[in-house]
Amino acid sequence: MTIHRVLSAVLSYPEPPLLEALADIDWTLAEWPQARDMLAPLTDMLRSEPLIRLQENYVATFDRNPAHSLHLFEHVHGESRDRGQAMVDLLDEYRRDGFDMVTAELPDYVPLFLEYLGALVMDGKEERAEQLLGDAIHVLTAIGNRLARSESPYAAAFQVLRTLTDVQPLPQEDPPVRDMDEALELFGPGADGVEPLIGAGSASCGNAGGVAPVRFVPKAKEAAAANAAL
């Protein structure tokens, strides 16, 4: 188990298999003493609280507070038209590396993204995993900072992520106003009737010559950075 997969596990919705895996997580973290110490508030909570209370806390932390959402592109694009294409691009990245989604979650779900990074590391693609984490660390740090201000133990997982890249996170702006109309038209509604469903074969590449880059920053901010570099 890689450190990325440990973080994916502890950021997932608490279920009995996660609690049963805590011993394996401890064994893995023995190779990462700094991460083990940083994660202690979270792993201690997972060990000590009843499952129902853990689940209630998870829902209150992530599902009922948009500022803590575990969907990366919600913080970048809000629910604007750009979010749908960003998810398609990320799904293309997964498929290009042979990573098959076996969950109903959207591609930008943080535990899924971290599972993907862990798969890259296991496949000997450490540089690729570090590059993608560096691209996403600005958003991940923003989520972690909000969790820390709320004194949530889950902030610890995002603190560990900061230690896995040398990229310095940039301040994040508020996402645009929610608007999933285009994504819903493109993918159709998921089981919740709100989020778009991205199924097998539904992804399309933004350029005919290869995989489009994943957008972890809004288009306007990308353009401003490009102009500043000229």
Coordinates of N, CA and C in Angstrom, one line a residue:
M1 N 0.8 -1.2 0.0 CA 0.0 0.0 0.0 C 0.9 1.2 0.0
T2 N 0.7 2.2 -0.9 CA 1.4 3.4 -1.0 C 0.8 4.4 -0.1
I3 N 1.6 5.5 0.2 CA 1.0 6.6 1.1 C -0.2 7.2 0.4
H4 N -0.2 7.3 -0.9 CA -1.4 7.9 -1.6 C -2.6 7.0 -1.4
R5 N -2.4 5.7 -1.3 CA -3.6 4.8 -1.1 C -4.0 4.9 0.4
V6 N -3.1 5.1 1.3 CA -3.5 5.3 2.7 C -4.3 6.5 2.8
L7 N -3.9 7.6 2.2 CA -4.7 8.9 2.2 C -6.0 8.7 1.5
S8 N -6.1 8.0 0.4 CA -7.3 7.7 -0.2 C -8.3 6.9 0.7
A9 N -7.8 6.0 1.4 CA -8.6 5.2 2.3 C -9.2 6.0 3.5
V10 N -8.3 6.8 4.1 CA -8.8 7.5 5.3 C -9.7 8.7 4.9
L11 N -9.7 9.1 3.6 CA -10.6 10.2 3.2 C -11.9 9.6 2.6
S12 N -12.0 8.3 2.6 CA -13.2 7.7 2.0 C -14.3 7.6 3.1
Y13 N -15.5 7.5 2.7 CA -16.7 7.3 3.6 C -16.4 6.1 4.5
P14 N -16.5 6.3 5.8 CA -16.2 5.3 6.8 C -17.1 4.1 6.6
E15 N -16.6 2.9 6.4 CA -17.3 1.7 6.3 C -16.5 0.6 7.1
P16 N -17.1 -0.5 7.5 CA -16.4 -1.5 8.3 C -15.0 -1.9 7.7
P17 N -15.0 -2.1 6.3 CA -13.6 -2.5 5.8 C -12.5 -1.5 6.1
L18 N -12.9 -0.2 6.1 CA -11.8 0.8 6.5 C -11.3 0.6 7.9
L19 N -12.3 0.4 8.8 CA -11.9 0.2 10.2 C -11.1 -1.1 10.4
E20 N -11.4 -2.1 9.6 CA -10.7 -3.4 9.7 C -9.3 -3.2 9.1
A21 N -9.1 -2.3 8.2 CA -7.8 -2.1 7.6 C -6.9 -1.2 8.3
L22 N -7.3 -0.7 9.5 CA -6.5 0.3 10.2 C -5.1 -0.3 10.6
A23 N -5.1 -1.6 10.9 CA -3.8 -2.3 11.3 C -2.9 -2.3 10.1
D24 N -3.4 -2.5 8.9 CA -2.6 -2.5 7.7 C -2.1 -1.1 7.4
I25 N -3.0 -0.1 7.7 CA -2.6 1.3 7.5 C -1.5 1.7 8.4
D26 N -1.6 1.2 9.7 CA -0.5 1.5 10.7 C 0.8 0.8 10.2
W27 N 0.8 -0.4 9.6 CA 1.9 -1.0 9.1 C 2.6 -0.3 8.0
T28 N 1.8 0.3 7.1 CA 2.3 1.1 6.0 C 2.9 2.4 6.5
L29 N 2.3 3.0 7.4 CA 2.7 4.3 8.0 C 4.0 4.2 8.8
A30 N 4.4 2.9 9.2 CA 5.6 2.7 9.8 C 6.8 3.2 9.0
E31 N 6.6 3.1 7.6 CA 7.7 3.5 6.7 C 7.6 5.0 6.5
W32 N 6.6 5.7 7.0 CA 6.4 7.1 6.8 C 6.1 7.7 8.2
P33 N 7.1 7.8 9.0 CA 6.9 8.3 10.4 C 6.4 9.7 10.5
Q34 N 6.8 10.6 9.6 CA 6.3 11.9 9.6 C 4.8 11.9 9.3
A35 N 4.4 11.2 8.2 CA 3.0 11.1 7.9 C 2.2 10.4 9.0
R36 N 2.8 9.4 9.6 CA 2.1 8.7 10.7 C 1.7 9.7 11.8
D37 N 2.7 10.5 12.2 CA 2.5 11.5 13.3 C 1.5 12.6 12.9
M38 N 1.6 13.0 11.6 CA 0.6 14.0 11.2 C -0.8 13.5 11.1
L39 N -0.9 12.2 10.7 CA -2.3 11.6 10.6 C -2.9 11.2 11.9
A40 N -2.1 11.2 13.0 CA -2.6 10.7 14.2 C -3.9 11.2 14.7
P41 N -4.3 12.5 14.5 CA -5.6 12.9 14.9 C -6.7 12.2 14.2
L42 N -6.5 12.0 12.9 CA -7.5 11.3 12.1 C -7.6 9.8 12.4
T43 N -6.4 9.1 12.4 CA -6.5 7.7 12.7 C -7.0 7.4 14.1
D44 N -6.6 8.3 15.0 CA -7.1 8.1 16.4 C -8.7 8.2 16.4
M45 N -9.2 9.2 15.7 CA -10.6 9.3 15.6 C -11.3 8.1 15.0
L46 N -10.7 7.6 13.9 CA -11.2 6.4 13.3 C -11.2 5.2 14.2
R47 N -10.3 5.1 15.1 CA -10.2 4.0 16.0 C -11.2 4.1 17.2
S48 N -11.4 5.3 17.6 CA -12.1 5.5 18.9 C -13.6 5.8 18.8
E49 N -14.0 6.3 17.6 CA -15.5 6.7 17.5 C -16.3 5.5 17.0
P50 N -17.6 5.4 17.4 CA -18.4 4.4 16.8 C -18.6 4.7 15.3
L51 N -18.9 3.6 14.5 CA -19.0 3.8 13.1 C -20.1 4.8 12.7
I52 N -21.2 4.7 13.4 CA -22.3 5.6 13.0 C -22.0 7.1 13.2
R53 N -21.2 7.3 14.3 CA -20.8 8.7 14.5 C -19.7 9.2 13.5
L54 N -18.9 8.2 13.1 CA -17.9 8.6 12.0 C -18.6 8.9 10.7
Q55 N -19.6 8.2 10.4 CA -20.4 8.4 9.2 C -21.1 9.7 9.2
E56 N -21.7 10.0 10.4 CA -22.4 11.3 10.5 C -21.4 12.4 10.4
N57 N -20.3 12.3 11.0 CA -19.3 13.4 10.9 C -18.8 13.6 9.5
Y58 N -18.6 12.5 8.8 CA -18.1 12.5 7.4 C -19.1 13.3 6.5
V59 N -20.4 12.9 6.7 CA -21.5 13.6 5.9 C -21.5 15.1 6.2
A60 N -21.5 15.4 7.5 CA -21.5 16.8 7.9 C -20.3 17.6 7.4
T61 N -19.1 16.9 7.4 CA -17.9 17.6 7.0 C -17.8 17.9 5.5
F62 N -18.1 16.8 4.7 CA -17.9 16.9 3.3 C -19.1 17.1 2.4
D63 N -20.2 16.4 2.8 CA -21.4 16.5 1.9 C -22.3 17.7 2.2
R64 N -22.3 18.2 3.4 CA -23.1 19.3 3.8 C -22.4 20.7 3.8
N65 N -21.1 20.6 3.5 CA -20.3 21.9 3.5 C -19.6 22.0 2.1
P66 N -20.1 22.7 1.2 CA -19.5 22.8 -0.1 C -18.0 23.3 -0.1
A67 N -17.6 24.1 0.9 CA -16.2 24.5 1.1 C -15.3 23.4 1.3
H68 N -15.8 22.2 1.8 CA -15.0 21.1 2.1 C -15.2 20.0 1.0
S69 N -15.9 20.2 0.0 CA -16.2 19.2 -1.0 C -15.0 18.4 -1.5
L70 N -15.1 17.1 -1.6 CA -14.0 16.3 -2.0 C -14.0 16.1 -3.6
H71 N -14.7 17.0 -4.3 CA -14.6 17.0 -5.7 C -13.8 18.2 -6.2
L72 N -12.6 17.8 -6.7 CA -11.6 18.9 -7.0 C -12.1 20.0 -7.9
F73 N -12.8 19.6 -9.0 CA -13.2 20.6 -9.9 C -14.3 21.5 -9.5
E74 N -15.0 21.1 -8.4 CA -16.0 22.0 -7.9 C -15.4 23.2 -7.3
H75 N -14.2 23.1 -6.8 CA -13.5 24.2 -6.2 C -12.8 25.1 -7.3
V76 N -12.6 24.5 -8.5 CA -11.9 25.2 -9.6 C -12.9 25.9 -10.5
H77 N -13.9 25.1 -10.9 CA -14.9 25.5 -11.9 C -16.3 25.7 -11.3
G78 N -16.5 25.5 -10.0 CA -17.8 25.5 -9.5 C -18.6 24.4 -10.2
E79 N -19.8 24.7 -10.6 CA -20.5 23.8 -11.4 C -20.8 24.4 -12.8
S80 N -19.8 25.2 -13.3 CA -19.9 25.8 -14.5 C -19.7 24.9 -15.7
R81 N -19.7 25.4 -16.9 CA -19.6 24.5 -18.1 C -18.3 23.9 -18.2
D82 N -17.2 24.5 -17.6 CA -15.9 24.0 -17.8 C -15.7 22.7 -17.0
R83 N -16.4 22.5 -15.9 CA -16.2 21.4 -15.1 C -16.4 20.1 -15.8
G84 N -17.4 20.0 -16.7 CA -17.7 18.8 -17.4 C -16.5 18.3 -18.3
Q85 N -15.9 19.3 -19.0 CA -14.8 19.0 -19.8 C -13.6 18.6 -19.0
A86 N -13.4 19.3 -17.9 CA -12.2 18.9 -17.0 C -12.4 17.5 -16.5
M87 N -13.6 17.1 -16.2 CA -13.7 15.7 -15.8 C -13.5 14.7 -16.9
V88 N -13.9 15.1 -18.1 CA -13.6 14.2 -19.3 C -12.1 14.1 -19.4
D89 N -11.4 15.2 -19.4 CA -9.9 15.2 -19.5 C -9.3 14.3 -18.5
L90 N -9.7 14.4 -17.2 CA -9.1 13.6 -16.2 C -9.5 12.1 -16.4
L91 N -10.7 11.8 -16.8 CA -11.0 10.4 -17.1 C -10.2 9.9 -18.2
D92 N -9.9 10.7 -19.2 CA -9.0 10.3 -20.3 C -7.6 9.9 -19.7
E93 N -7.1 10.7 -18.7 CA -5.8 10.4 -18.1 C -5.9 9.1 -17.4
Y94 N -6.9 8.8 -16.7 CA -7.1 7.5 -16.0 C -7.0 6.4 -17.0
R95 N -7.7 6.5 -18.1 CA -7.8 5.4 -19.1 C -6.5 5.2 -19.8
R96 N -5.8 6.3 -20.1 CA -4.5 6.3 -20.8 C -3.5 5.5 -20.0
D97 N -3.6 5.6 -18.6 CA -2.7 4.9 -17.8 C -3.2 3.5 -17.3
G98 N -4.3 3.1 -18.0 CA -4.9 1.7 -17.7 C -5.6 1.7 -16.3
F99 N -6.0 2.8 -15.8 CA -6.7 2.8 -14.5 C -8.2 2.8 -14.8
D100 N -8.9 1.7 -14.4 CA -10.3 1.6 -14.7 C -11.1 2.0 -13.4
M101 N -12.1 2.8 -13.6 CA -13.0 3.2 -12.5 C -14.0 2.1 -12.3
V102 N -14.1 1.7 -11.0 CA -15.1 0.7 -10.7 C -16.0 1.2 -9.6
T103 N -16.2 2.5 -9.6 CA -17.0 3.2 -8.7 C -18.0 4.2 -9.4
A104 N -19.0 4.5 -8.7 CA -20.0 5.5 -9.3 C -19.5 6.9 -9.1
E105 N -18.4 7.1 -8.3 CA -18.0 8.5 -8.1 C -17.5 9.2 -9.3
L106 N -17.5 10.5 -9.3 CA -17.0 11.3 -10.5 C -15.5 11.2 -10.4
P107 N -14.8 11.4 -11.6 CA -13.4 11.3 -11.7 C -12.6 12.3 -10.7
D108 N -13.2 13.4 -10.4 CA -12.5 14.4 -9.6 C -12.7 14.2 -8.1
Y109 N -13.2 13.1 -7.7 CA -13.4 12.7 -6.3 C -12.0 12.5 -5.7
V110 N -11.6 13.2 -4.6 CA -10.2 13.2 -4.1 C -9.8 11.7 -3.8
P111 N -10.5 10.9 -3.0 CA -10.0 9.6 -2.8 C -9.7 8.8 -4.1
L112 N -10.6 9.0 -5.1 CA -10.3 8.3 -6.4 C -9.1 8.8 -7.0
F113 N -8.9 10.1 -7.0 CA -7.7 10.7 -7.6 C -6.4 10.2 -6.9
L114 N -6.5 10.1 -5.6 CA -5.3 9.6 -4.8 C -5.1 8.1 -5.1
E115 N -6.1 7.3 -5.3 CA -6.0 5.9 -5.6 C -5.3 5.8 -6.9
Y116 N -5.6 6.7 -7.9 CA -5.0 6.7 -9.2 C -3.5 7.0 -9.0
L117 N -3.2 8.0 -8.2 CA -1.7 8.4 -8.0 C -1.0 7.2 -7.4
G118 N -1.6 6.5 -6.5 CA -1.0 5.3 -5.9 C -0.8 4.2 -6.9
A119 N -1.7 4.0 -7.9 CA -1.6 3.0 -8.9 C -0.4 3.4 -9.8
L120 N -0.2 4.7 -10.1 CA 0.9 5.1 -10.9 C 2.3 4.8 -10.2
V121 N 2.3 5.1 -8.9 CA 3.5 4.8 -8.1 C 3.8 3.3 -8.2
M122 N 2.8 2.5 -8.0 CA 3.0 1.0 -8.0 C 3.4 0.5 -9.3
D123 N 3.1 1.3 -10.4 CA 3.5 0.9 -11.7 C 4.8 1.5 -12.1
G124 N 5.5 2.1 -11.2 CA 6.8 2.7 -11.5 C 6.8 4.1 -12.1
K125 N 5.7 4.8 -12.0 CA 5.5 6.1 -12.7 C 5.5 7.2 -11.6
E126 N 6.5 7.1 -10.7 CA 6.5 8.1 -9.6 C 6.5 9.5 -10.1
E127 N 7.3 9.8 -11.1 CA 7.4 11.2 -11.6 C 6.0 11.7 -12.2
R128 N 5.3 10.8 -12.8 CA 4.0 11.2 -13.3 C 3.0 11.5 -12.2
A129 N 3.1 10.6 -11.1 CA 2.2 10.8 -10.0 C 2.6 12.2 -9.3
E130 N 3.9 12.5 -9.2 CA 4.3 13.7 -8.5 C 3.8 14.9 -9.4
Q131 N 3.9 14.8 -10.7 CA 3.5 15.9 -11.5 C 2.0 16.2 -11.4
L132 N 1.2 15.2 -11.4 CA -0.2 15.4 -11.2 C -0.6 15.9 -9.9
L133 N 0.1 15.4 -8.8 CA -0.2 15.9 -7.5 C 0.2 17.4 -7.4
G134 N 1.4 17.8 -8.1 CA 1.8 19.2 -8.1 C 0.8 20.0 -8.8
D135 N 0.1 19.5 -9.8 CA -0.9 20.3 -10.5 C -2.1 20.5 -9.7
A136 N -2.4 19.5 -8.8 CA -3.7 19.6 -8.0 C -3.4 20.2 -6.6
I137 N -2.2 20.4 -6.2 CA -1.9 20.7 -4.8 C -2.5 22.0 -4.4
H138 N -2.7 23.0 -5.4 CA -3.3 24.2 -5.0 C -4.7 24.1 -4.5
V139 N -5.5 23.2 -5.2 CA -6.9 23.0 -4.8 C -6.9 22.1 -3.5
L140 N -6.0 21.1 -3.4 CA -6.0 20.2 -2.2 C -5.6 21.0 -1.0
T141 N -4.7 21.9 -1.1 CA -4.2 22.8 0.0 C -5.4 23.7 0.5
A142 N -6.1 24.2 -0.5 CA -7.3 25.1 -0.1 C -8.3 24.3 0.7
I143 N -8.6 23.1 0.3 CA -9.5 22.2 1.0 C -9.0 22.0 2.4
G144 N -7.7 21.6 2.5 CA -7.1 21.3 3.8 C -7.1 22.5 4.7
N145 N -6.8 23.7 4.2 CA -6.9 24.9 5.0 C -8.2 25.1 5.6
R146 N -9.3 24.9 4.8 CA -10.6 25.2 5.3 C -11.0 24.1 6.4
L147 N -10.5 22.9 6.2 CA -10.8 21.9 7.2 C -10.1 22.2 8.5
A148 N -8.8 22.7 8.3 CA -8.1 23.1 9.5 C -8.7 24.2 10.3
R149 N -9.3 25.2 9.6 CA -10.0 26.3 10.2 C -11.2 25.8 11.0
S150 N -11.8 24.7 10.5 CA -13.0 24.1 11.1 C -12.5 23.1 12.2
E151 N -11.2 22.9 12.4 CA -10.7 22.0 13.4 C -11.1 20.6 13.1
S152 N -11.1 20.2 11.9 CA -11.5 18.8 11.5 C -10.2 18.0 11.4
P153 N -10.3 16.8 12.0 CA -9.1 15.9 11.9 C -8.8 15.5 10.5
Y154 N -9.7 15.6 9.6 CA -9.5 15.3 8.2 C -8.4 16.2 7.5
A155 N -8.2 17.4 8.2 CA -7.2 18.3 7.6 C -5.8 17.6 7.6
A156 N -5.6 16.7 8.5 CA -4.3 16.0 8.6 C -3.9 15.3 7.3
A157 N -4.9 14.7 6.6 CA -4.6 14.0 5.3 C -4.1 15.0 4.3
F158 N -4.6 16.2 4.3 CA -4.2 17.2 3.3 C -2.8 17.8 3.7
Q159 N -2.5 17.9 5.0 CA -1.2 18.3 5.4 C -0.1 17.3 4.9
V160 N -0.4 16.0 5.0 CA 0.5 15.0 4.5 C 0.7 15.2 2.9
L161 N -0.4 15.5 2.2 CA -0.2 15.7 0.8 C 0.7 16.8 0.5
R162 N 0.7 17.8 1.3 CA 1.7 18.9 1.0 C 3.1 18.5 1.1
T163 N 3.4 17.5 1.9 CA 4.8 17.0 2.0 C 5.2 16.1 0.9
L164 N 4.3 15.8 0.0 CA 4.6 14.8 -1.1 C 5.0 15.6 -2.4
T165 N 5.0 16.9 -2.4 CA 5.4 17.6 -3.6 C 6.1 18.9 -3.2
D166 N 7.0 19.3 -4.1 CA 7.8 20.6 -3.8 C 7.0 21.8 -4.4
V167 N 5.9 21.6 -5.1 CA 5.2 22.7 -5.6 C 4.6 23.5 -4.5
Q168 N 4.8 24.8 -4.6 CA 4.2 25.7 -3.6 C 2.8 26.1 -4.0
P169 N 1.8 25.8 -3.1 CA 0.4 26.1 -3.5 C 0.1 27.5 -3.6
L170 N -0.7 27.9 -4.6 CA -1.2 29.2 -4.9 C -2.5 29.5 -4.2
P171 N -2.8 30.7 -3.8 CA -4.1 31.0 -3.3 C -5.2 30.7 -4.3
Q172 N -6.3 30.2 -3.8 CA -7.4 29.8 -4.7 C -8.6 30.8 -4.6
E173 N -9.1 31.2 -5.7 CA -10.3 32.1 -5.8 C -11.6 31.3 -5.6
D174 N -12.7 32.0 -5.3 CA -13.9 31.3 -5.1 C -14.3 30.7 -6.5
P175 N -14.9 29.5 -6.6 CA -15.4 29.0 -7.8 C -16.5 29.8 -8.4
P176 N -16.8 29.7 -9.7 CA -17.9 30.4 -10.4 C -19.2 29.8 -9.9
V177 N -20.3 30.6 -10.2 CA -21.6 30.2 -9.8 C -22.0 28.8 -10.4
R178 N -22.7 28.0 -9.6 CA -23.0 26.6 -10.1 C -23.9 26.7 -11.3
D179 N -23.5 25.8 -12.3 CA -24.3 25.7 -13.5 C -23.9 24.4 -14.1
M180 N -24.6 23.3 -13.9 CA -24.3 22.0 -14.4 C -25.1 21.7 -15.7
D181 N -25.8 22.6 -16.3 CA -26.6 22.3 -17.4 C -25.9 21.6 -18.5
E182 N -24.7 22.2 -18.9 CA -24.0 21.6 -20.1 C -23.5 20.2 -19.7
A183 N -23.0 20.0 -18.5 CA -22.5 18.7 -18.1 C -23.6 17.6 -18.1
L184 N -24.8 18.1 -17.6 CA -25.9 17.2 -17.5 C -26.4 16.8 -18.9
E185 N -26.4 17.8 -19.9 CA -26.8 17.5 -21.2 C -25.8 16.5 -21.9
L186 N -24.5 16.7 -21.6 CA -23.5 15.9 -22.2 C -23.5 14.4 -21.6
F187 N -23.6 14.3 -20.3 CA -23.4 13.0 -19.7 C -24.8 12.4 -19.2
G188 N -25.8 13.2 -19.0 CA -27.0 12.7 -18.4 C -26.8 12.7 -16.9
P189 N -27.9 12.7 -16.1 CA -27.9 12.7 -14.7 C -27.4 11.4 -14.1
G190 N -26.7 11.5 -12.9 CA -26.3 10.3 -12.2 C -27.4 9.8 -11.3
A191 N -27.1 8.9 -10.4 CA -28.1 8.3 -9.6 C -28.8 9.3 -8.7
D192 N -28.0 10.3 -8.4 CA -28.6 11.4 -7.5 C -29.5 12.4 -8.2
G193 N -29.5 12.3 -9.6 CA -30.3 13.2 -10.4 C -29.8 14.6 -10.5
V194 N -28.6 14.8 -9.9 CA -28.0 16.1 -10.0 C -26.6 16.1 -10.7
E195 N -25.7 15.3 -10.2 CA -24.4 15.2 -10.7 C -24.4 14.5 -12.1
P196 N -23.6 14.9 -13.0 CA -23.6 14.1 -14.3 C -23.0 12.8 -14.2
L197 N -23.5 11.8 -14.9 CA -22.9 10.5 -15.0 C -22.0 10.4 -16.1
I198 N -20.7 10.0 -15.8 CA -19.7 9.7 -16.9 C -19.5 8.2 -17.0
G199 N -20.0 7.6 -18.0 CA -19.9 6.2 -18.1 C -18.9 5.8 -19.1
A200 N -18.6 4.5 -19.2 CA -17.6 4.0 -20.2 C -18.0 4.4 -21.6
G201 N -17.0 4.9 -22.3 CA -17.3 5.3 -23.7 C -17.8 6.6 -23.9
S202 N -18.1 7.4 -22.8 CA -18.7 8.7 -22.9 C -17.7 9.8 -23.0
A203 N -16.4 9.5 -22.7 CA -15.4 10.5 -22.7 C -15.0 10.8 -24.1
S204 N -14.6 12.1 -24.3 CA -14.1 12.5 -25.6 C -12.9 13.3 -25.4
C205 N -11.9 13.2 -26.3 CA -10.7 14.0 -26.2 C -10.8 15.3 -26.8
G206 N -10.2 16.3 -26.1 CA -10.4 17.7 -26.6 C -9.5 18.0 -27.8
N207 N -8.5 17.2 -28.1 CA -7.7 17.4 -29.3 C -7.5 16.1 -30.0
A208 N -7.4 16.1 -31.3 CA -7.4 14.9 -32.1 C -6.0 14.3 -32.0
G209 N -5.0 15.0 -31.6 CA -3.6 14.4 -31.5 C -3.3 13.8 -30.2
G210 N -4.1 13.8 -29.2 CA -3.7 13.2 -27.9 C -4.7 13.6 -26.8
V211 N -4.3 13.4 -25.6 CA -5.1 13.6 -24.4 C -5.0 15.1 -24.0
A212 N -6.1 15.8 -23.8 CA -6.1 17.2 -23.4 C -5.6 17.3 -22.0
P213 N -4.9 18.4 -21.7 CA -4.4 18.6 -20.3 C -5.5 18.8 -19.3
V214 N -5.3 18.2 -18.1 CA -6.3 18.4 -17.1 C -6.3 19.8 -16.5
R215 N -7.4 20.5 -16.4 CA -7.5 21.8 -15.9 C -7.7 21.9 -14.4
F216 N -6.7 22.2 -13.6 CA -6.8 22.3 -12.2 C -6.9 23.8 -11.8
V217 N -6.9 24.7 -12.8 CA -7.1 26.1 -12.6 C -8.1 26.6 -13.6
P218 N -8.9 27.6 -13.3 CA -9.9 28.2 -14.2 C -9.2 28.7 -15.5
K219 N -9.9 28.7 -16.6 CA -9.3 29.2 -17.9 C -8.8 30.6 -17.8
A220 N -9.6 31.5 -17.1 CA -9.2 32.9 -17.0 C -7.9 33.0 -16.3
K221 N -7.7 32.2 -15.3 CA -6.4 32.3 -14.5 C -5.3 31.7 -15.3
E222 N -5.5 30.7 -16.1 CA -4.5 30.1 -17.0 C -4.1 31.2 -18.0
A223 N -5.0 31.9 -18.6 CA -4.7 32.9 -19.6 C -3.9 34.0 -19.0
A224 N -4.3 34.5 -17.8 CA -3.5 35.5 -17.1 C -2.1 35.1 -16.8
A225 N -1.9 33.9 -16.4 CA -0.5 33.4 -16.1 C 0.3 33.3 -17.4
A226 N -0.4 32.9 -18.5 CA 0.3 32.8 -19.8 C 0.8 34.2 -20.3
N227 N -0.1 35.2 -20.1 CA 0.2 36.5 -20.6 C 1.3 37.1 -19.7
A228 N 1.3 36.8 -18.4 CA 2.4 37.3 -17.6 C 3.7 36.8 -17.9
A229 N 3.7 35.6 -18.5 CA 5.0 34.9 -18.8 C 5.6 35.4 -20.1
L230 N 4.8 36.2 -20.9 CA 5.2 36.7 -22.2 C 6.2 37.9 -22.1

